[in-house]
Coordinates of C-alpha atoms in Angstrom, one line a residue:
M1 CA 0.0 0.0 0.0
D2 CA 1.8 3.1 -1.2
M3 CA 0.5 5.9 1.0
Q4 CA 2.8 8.6 -0.2
I5 CA 2.6 10.4 3.2
S6 CA 5.3 11.9 5.3
R7 CA 6.2 9.9 8.4
Q8 CA 8.6 12.5 9.6
Q9 CA 6.3 15.1 11.1
A10 CA 2.7 15.3 12.4
V11 CA 1.1 18.1 10.4
G12 CA -0.9 20.6 12.4
G13 CA -0.2 18.9 15.7
A14 CA -2.3 15.9 15.0
S15 CA -1.6 13.0 17.4
G16 CA -2.0 10.4 14.8
H17 CA -2.9 9.8 11.2
L18 CA -5.2 7.0 10.1
T19 CA -4.9 6.5 6.4
I20 CA -7.6 4.5 4.6
D21 CA -6.9 3.3 1.1
L22 CA -10.2 3.2 -0.7
G23 CA -8.5 1.8 -3.8
A24 CA -7.4 -1.2 -1.8
L25 CA -10.9 -1.5 -0.3
R26 CA -12.4 -1.6 -3.8
D27 CA -9.8 -4.1 -5.0
N28 CA -10.5 -6.4 -2.1
Y29 CA -14.2 -6.3 -2.9
L30 CA -13.5 -7.2 -6.6
T31 CA -11.1 -10.0 -5.6
L32 CA -13.7 -11.6 -3.4
A33 CA -16.4 -11.2 -6.0
A34 CA -14.2 -12.8 -8.6
M35 CA -13.9 -15.9 -6.4
A36 CA -17.6 -16.7 -7.0
P37 CA -18.7 -15.1 -10.2
A38 CA -22.0 -16.8 -10.2
S39 CA -22.8 -15.3 -6.8
R40 CA -23.7 -11.7 -5.7
T41 CA -21.2 -10.2 -3.3
A42 CA -22.5 -8.0 -0.5
A43 CA -20.5 -6.0 2.1
V44 CA -20.8 -6.0 5.8
V45 CA -20.5 -2.3 6.9
K46 CA -21.7 -2.6 10.5
A47 CA -20.0 -0.7 13.3
D48 CA -19.3 2.3 11.0
A49 CA -17.7 0.0 8.4
Y50 CA -15.5 -1.6 11.0
G51 CA -14.6 1.9 12.2
L52 CA -13.5 3.2 8.9
G53 CA -16.5 5.4 8.0
A54 CA -19.7 3.7 6.7
D55 CA -20.6 6.6 4.5
I56 CA -17.5 6.8 2.3
V57 CA -16.8 3.0 2.5
S58 CA -20.3 2.1 1.3
Q59 CA -20.3 4.7 -1.5
T60 CA -16.9 3.3 -2.7
L61 CA -18.2 -0.2 -2.6
F62 CA -21.5 0.8 -4.4
E63 CA -19.4 2.4 -7.2
A64 CA -17.5 -0.9 -7.4
G65 CA -20.8 -2.7 -8.0
C66 CA -22.0 -3.7 -4.6
R67 CA -25.7 -3.5 -4.1
D68 CA -26.3 -5.5 -0.8
F69 CA -25.1 -4.1 2.5
F70 CA -25.3 -5.6 6.0
V71 CA -25.4 -3.6 9.2
A72 CA -26.2 -4.7 12.8
H73 CA -28.7 -2.2 14.0
I74 CA -31.7 -0.3 12.6
N75 CA -30.1 3.1 13.3
E76 CA -27.1 2.1 11.2
A77 CA -29.5 1.1 8.4
L78 CA -31.5 4.3 8.5
A79 CA -28.3 6.4 8.3
L80 CA -27.0 4.4 5.4
R81 CA -30.3 4.6 3.6
L82 CA -29.9 8.4 3.4
R83 CA -26.5 8.0 1.8
L84 CA -27.0 5.2 -0.8
S85 CA -29.1 4.9 -3.9
A86 CA -32.5 3.3 -3.7
E87 CA -30.9 0.4 -5.7
A88 CA -29.0 -0.6 -2.6
R89 CA -30.6 -3.3 -0.3
I90 CA -29.8 -2.8 3.3
F91 CA -30.1 -5.8 5.7
V92 CA -30.2 -5.5 9.5
L93 CA -28.4 -8.5 11.1
N94 CA -30.0 -8.2 14.5
G95 CA -33.5 -8.0 13.0
L96 CA -36.4 -6.2 14.6
Q97 CA -36.7 -4.8 18.0
P98 CA -40.3 -4.0 19.1
G99 CA -41.3 -0.7 17.6
N100 CA -38.9 -0.8 14.7
E101 CA -41.4 -2.1 12.2
T102 CA -42.8 1.2 11.0
C103 CA -39.5 2.9 10.2
C104 CA -38.0 -0.3 8.8
A105 CA -40.9 -0.7 6.3
A106 CA -41.1 3.0 5.5
M107 CA -37.3 3.2 4.6
A108 CA -37.3 -0.1 2.7
I109 CA -34.9 -1.7 5.2
T110 CA -34.7 -5.5 5.1
P111 CA -34.7 -7.1 8.5
I112 CA -33.1 -10.5 9.1
L113 CA -35.6 -12.4 11.1
N114 CA -33.9 -14.5 13.8
S115 CA -36.9 -16.0 15.7
L116 CA -40.5 -16.9 15.4
E117 CA -41.2 -13.8 17.5
Q118 CA -39.5 -11.5 14.9
I119 CA -41.3 -13.3 12.1
A120 CA -44.6 -12.7 13.8
Q121 CA -43.8 -9.0 14.2
W122 CA -43.0 -8.5 10.5
S123 CA -45.9 -10.6 9.3
D124 CA -48.3 -8.6 11.6
H125 CA -47.0 -5.3 10.3
A126 CA -47.3 -6.5 6.7
R127 CA -50.9 -7.4 7.4
K128 CA -51.6 -3.9 8.9
L129 CA -50.1 -2.2 5.9
G130 CA -51.9 -4.5 3.5
K131 CA -48.6 -5.2 1.6
T132 CA -45.8 -7.7 1.3
L133 CA -42.6 -6.8 3.1
S134 CA -39.1 -8.1 2.3
A135 CA -37.0 -10.0 4.9
A136 CA -34.3 -12.6 5.2
V137 CA -34.7 -15.5 7.6
Q138 CA -31.7 -16.7 9.6
I139 CA -31.2 -20.3 10.7
D140 CA -28.9 -21.2 13.6
T141 CA -26.8 -24.0 12.1
G142 CA -24.6 -24.5 15.1
M143 CA -23.3 -21.1 16.4
C144 CA -26.0 -20.7 19.1
R145 CA -26.1 -17.0 18.6
L146 CA -28.8 -15.8 16.3
G147 CA -31.4 -17.6 14.1
L148 CA -34.2 -20.1 14.3
S149 CA -33.4 -23.1 16.5
P150 CA -34.1 -26.6 15.1
E151 CA -37.4 -26.6 17.0
E152 CA -38.5 -23.2 15.6
L153 CA -37.6 -24.3 12.1
E154 CA -39.7 -27.4 12.6
I155 CA -42.6 -25.3 13.6
L156 CA -42.1 -22.9 10.6
S157 CA -41.9 -25.9 8.2
A158 CA -45.2 -27.2 9.6
K159 CA -46.9 -23.8 9.5
P160 CA -45.6 -21.9 6.4
Q161 CA -48.5 -19.4 6.9
L162 CA -46.4 -17.8 9.6
L163 CA -44.5 -16.2 6.8
D164 CA -47.7 -14.7 5.3
G165 CA -47.0 -11.2 4.0
I166 CA -43.2 -11.7 4.0
D167 CA -41.2 -12.0 0.8
T168 CA -38.2 -14.0 1.9
A169 CA -35.2 -12.6 -0.1
F170 CA -32.7 -15.1 1.5
V171 CA -32.4 -17.8 4.0
M172 CA -29.1 -17.4 5.7
S173 CA -26.8 -18.5 8.5
H174 CA -23.3 -17.7 9.9
L175 CA -20.2 -19.8 10.0
A176 CA -18.6 -19.9 13.5
C177 CA -15.1 -21.3 12.5
A178 CA -14.7 -20.2 8.8
D179 CA -11.3 -18.7 9.6
E180 CA -10.1 -22.2 10.5
P181 CA -10.4 -24.1 7.2
D182 CA -9.9 -27.5 8.7
H183 CA -12.4 -27.1 11.6
A184 CA -15.0 -29.8 11.6
S185 CA -17.7 -27.2 12.4
N186 CA -17.6 -25.8 8.9
A187 CA -18.8 -29.0 7.2
A188 CA -21.2 -29.7 10.0
Q189 CA -22.8 -26.3 9.6
L190 CA -22.9 -26.7 5.8
A191 CA -24.8 -29.9 6.2
V192 CA -27.3 -28.3 8.6
M193 CA -27.7 -25.3 6.2
R194 CA -28.4 -27.6 3.2
K195 CA -31.1 -29.5 5.2
A196 CA -32.6 -26.3 6.6
A197 CA -32.8 -24.7 3.1
T198 CA -35.1 -27.5 2.0
A199 CA -37.8 -25.8 4.1
F200 CA -37.4 -22.8 1.7
P201 CA -37.4 -24.5 -1.7
D202 CA -37.8 -21.3 -3.7
T203 CA -35.5 -19.1 -1.6
L204 CA -31.9 -18.1 -2.3
V205 CA -29.2 -18.9 0.3
C206 CA -26.7 -16.6 1.9
F207 CA -24.0 -18.4 3.9
S208 CA -20.4 -17.3 3.3
N209 CA -18.7 -14.7 5.5
S210 CA -15.1 -13.7 4.7
G211 CA -13.6 -17.0 5.7
G212 CA -16.4 -18.9 4.2
I213 CA -15.6 -17.5 0.7
F214 CA -12.2 -19.2 0.9
L215 CA -13.8 -22.6 1.9
G216 CA -14.8 -23.2 -1.7
N217 CA -17.8 -23.4 -4.1
D218 CA -19.9 -25.5 -1.7
Y219 CA -20.1 -22.6 0.6
H220 CA -20.8 -19.8 -1.9
N221 CA -24.5 -20.0 -2.7
A222 CA -26.4 -17.0 -4.0
L223 CA -25.0 -14.2 -1.9
L224 CA -21.5 -13.8 -0.3
R225 CA -21.3 -11.7 2.9
P226 CA -17.7 -10.6 3.5
G227 CA -16.7 -8.2 6.3
I228 CA -13.1 -8.2 7.7
A229 CA -11.5 -9.3 4.4
L230 CA -12.8 -6.1 2.7
Y231 CA -10.9 -4.0 5.2
G232 CA -7.6 -5.9 4.7
G233 CA -8.0 -8.3 7.6
A234 CA -6.9 -11.9 7.1
P235 CA -10.0 -14.1 6.2
S236 CA -8.2 -17.3 7.3
A237 CA -5.7 -18.3 9.9
A238 CA -4.1 -20.6 7.3
G239 CA -1.4 -19.2 5.0
P240 CA -0.6 -15.6 4.0
N241 CA -3.2 -12.9 4.0
P242 CA -4.4 -12.6 0.3
M243 CA -6.1 -9.2 0.9
K244 CA -4.6 -5.8 0.3
P245 CA -4.0 -3.7 3.5
V246 CA -6.5 -0.9 3.7
V247 CA -5.4 1.0 6.9
R248 CA -2.2 2.6 8.0
L249 CA -1.7 4.2 11.4
D250 CA 1.2 6.6 12.2
L251 CA 1.5 8.2 15.6
A252 CA 3.2 11.4 16.7
V253 CA 6.1 11.6 19.2
I254 CA 5.3 14.0 22.1
Q255 CA 8.6 13.9 23.9
T256 CA 11.9 12.0 24.1
R257 CA 14.2 11.5 27.1
T258 CA 17.0 9.4 28.4
V259 CA 16.6 7.7 31.8
P260 CA 19.2 6.1 34.0
A261 CA 19.4 2.4 34.9
G262 CA 16.8 1.5 37.5
S263 CA 14.2 4.0 36.4
L264 CA 10.6 2.8 36.7
V265 CA 8.6 3.6 33.6
G266 CA 4.9 4.3 33.4
Y267 CA 2.0 3.5 35.7
G268 CA 2.8 1.0 38.4
G269 CA 6.5 1.1 37.4
S270 CA 6.0 -2.2 35.5
F271 CA 9.1 -1.6 33.3
T272 CA 12.5 -1.1 34.9
A273 CA 15.3 0.3 32.7
S274 CA 18.2 -2.2 32.8
G275 CA 20.7 0.5 31.8
P276 CA 20.6 4.0 30.4
T277 CA 17.5 3.9 28.2
R278 CA 16.2 6.3 25.6
L279 CA 12.4 6.7 25.6
A280 CA 9.8 8.3 23.4
T281 CA 6.2 9.0 24.5
I282 CA 3.7 8.8 21.7
A283 CA 0.3 10.5 21.5
A284 CA -2.2 7.6 21.6
G285 CA -3.4 5.0 24.1
Y286 CA -6.2 2.7 25.0
A287 CA -8.7 5.5 24.4
D288 CA -7.6 5.4 20.8
G289 CA -8.0 1.6 20.4
L290 CA -4.6 0.5 21.4
P291 CA -5.4 -2.1 24.1
R292 CA -3.8 -1.9 27.6
S293 CA -2.9 -5.5 27.1
L294 CA -0.1 -4.3 24.7
S295 CA 1.7 -3.1 27.9
N296 CA 5.3 -4.4 27.9
R297 CA 4.4 -6.6 24.9
G298 CA 3.6 -4.6 21.8
A299 CA 5.7 -2.2 19.7
A300 CA 5.7 0.6 17.2
W301 CA 8.1 0.7 14.2
Y302 CA 10.4 3.3 12.6
N303 CA 12.1 2.6 9.3
G304 CA 12.0 -1.1 9.9
V305 CA 13.3 -0.9 13.5
R306 CA 11.0 -2.4 16.2
L307 CA 10.5 0.0 19.2
P308 CA 9.1 -2.0 22.1
I309 CA 6.4 -0.6 24.4
A310 CA 8.0 0.1 27.8
G311 CA 5.5 -0.1 30.7
R312 CA 1.8 0.2 30.6
V313 CA -0.3 1.7 27.9
S314 CA -2.0 4.8 29.2
M315 CA -5.3 6.3 28.2
D316 CA -3.7 8.9 25.9
S317 CA -0.1 7.9 25.6
I318 CA 2.4 5.1 25.2
I319 CA 6.1 5.0 26.1
L320 CA 8.5 3.3 23.6
D321 CA 12.0 2.1 24.1
I322 CA 13.8 3.8 21.2
S323 CA 17.4 2.8 22.3
A324 CA 17.8 0.8 19.0
L325 CA 17.7 4.0 17.0
P326 CA 20.6 6.5 16.6
E327 CA 20.3 9.3 19.1
G328 CA 18.3 12.2 17.7
T329 CA 16.4 10.1 15.1
L330 CA 13.1 10.8 16.8
T331 CA 12.1 14.3 18.0
Q332 CA 8.9 16.0 18.9
G333 CA 6.4 15.6 16.0
S334 CA 8.2 12.6 14.4
L335 CA 5.8 9.8 13.4
V336 CA 6.2 6.1 14.2
Q337 CA 4.3 3.4 12.5
M338 CA 1.7 1.4 14.5
I339 CA -0.1 -0.3 11.6
G340 CA 1.6 -0.5 8.2
P341 CA 4.2 -2.5 6.2
D342 CA 6.1 -3.5 9.3
Q343 CA 3.2 -4.4 11.6
T344 CA -0.2 -5.7 10.5
L345 CA -3.5 -5.7 12.2
E346 CA -3.0 -9.3 13.0
D347 CA 0.4 -8.6 14.5
I348 CA -1.0 -6.0 16.9
A349 CA -3.9 -8.3 17.7
E350 CA -1.6 -11.2 18.6
D351 CA 0.5 -9.0 20.8
A352 CA -2.6 -7.7 22.5
G353 CA -4.2 -11.2 22.9
T354 CA -7.2 -10.3 20.8
I355 CA -8.4 -10.3 17.2
A356 CA -7.9 -8.0 14.3
Y357 CA -11.6 -7.1 14.4
E358 CA -11.3 -5.6 17.8
I359 CA -8.2 -3.5 16.9
L360 CA -9.8 -2.2 13.7
T361 CA -13.2 -1.3 15.2
G362 CA -11.6 0.3 18.2
L363 CA -9.4 2.9 16.5
G364 CA -11.9 5.6 17.2
R365 CA -12.3 9.2 16.0
R366 CA -9.4 11.0 17.6
Y367 CA -7.0 10.4 14.7
R368 CA -7.0 12.7 11.7
R369 CA -8.2 10.6 8.8
S370 CA -6.9 10.6 5.2
Y371 CA -8.9 8.8 2.5
I372 CA -7.0 7.8 -0.6
Q373 CA -9.4 7.6 -3.5
P374 CA -8.9 4.9 -6.1
G375 CA -6.2 5.9 -8.4
M376 CA -5.6 9.3 -6.7
S377 CA -3.2 11.0 -4.3
P378 CA -4.1 11.2 -0.6
T379 CA -7.0 13.5 0.2
T380 CA -7.9 14.4 3.8
D381 CA -10.8 15.4 5.9
S382 CA -11.6 19.0 6.7
I383 CA -8.6 19.6 9.0
S384 CA -5.6 19.7 6.6
A385 CA -3.6 17.8 4.1
F386 CA -0.5 15.7 4.9
D387 CA 3.0 17.1 4.0
K388 CA 4.2 15.4 0.9

């Protein structure tokens, strides 16, 4: 990912720069779509497009050909509906909460019905309106999170009139272990999904998340539903990541100092300098999505040199051991790389004992953001542009 940004100085005093490559995002979408040309490819843009900005991410994907978008909550769907063309279908993964029926129907939002209770809500509302309303029906194929249980599916199969007034766009489920290709749950869930789909003989199937797409043709069905892979995250724990990186995070140095041997560093003094140690404090912490669990484990990078975190991650700052760099290399305003060519989302997640999803969605709004349009130089938000 060629960002073409200065990493020498933080422009305008920004504490950090989060650069989002929309060209890489588009390319990732097209790569995933090409893996199953007979299927439609949707995009999961819940949680503000995994923290990267649902408005601009969804518009970029719409321009790339995406017409199906998945969010988690009705408020996300309503905000997205105002931004996207009427051609776009917007699905709400958590389905209906009581009282959401009216706005959902009025704004042409498609709920995913996860229980007989939600099916009854939507069917009753369709009856009140005197019209047919679109929905998807989710089956729990083994994750025990959302979807009709085997008992509920049996009831629905025996009483198809429960779906009166509902145009079932898709029957769907979610793979729990798709990022582990050899996990037995994948084949087990596929078998359950195939059997469940027989209760909906004229309905299309939506089954594959990011990892599921890489499990092969058996998992593809009518609609693919990638999320993390769009944003550059690894869709599988097996092998190298085939997706292009979408985000880069560079953080500003606030202060540097040299401390003598025996100095206690950070809250609780959890790091002790073994000798004279040069330190740099950088302007981001756990309030910016860099977990406290990175304390004394994680690192930032500068020109290919790893700079370990010394002591605990604070709310707004992190201390780095920069002794490996020549003295004077970093000064106030210098930028160090937290996510980029030297350190991926997965690398940080491993150091933090978490997953890439949590790192990505937690990055927050305190960084200045720069969006690189497909085929264009960096453009930034309303604050200012990067130095070239």
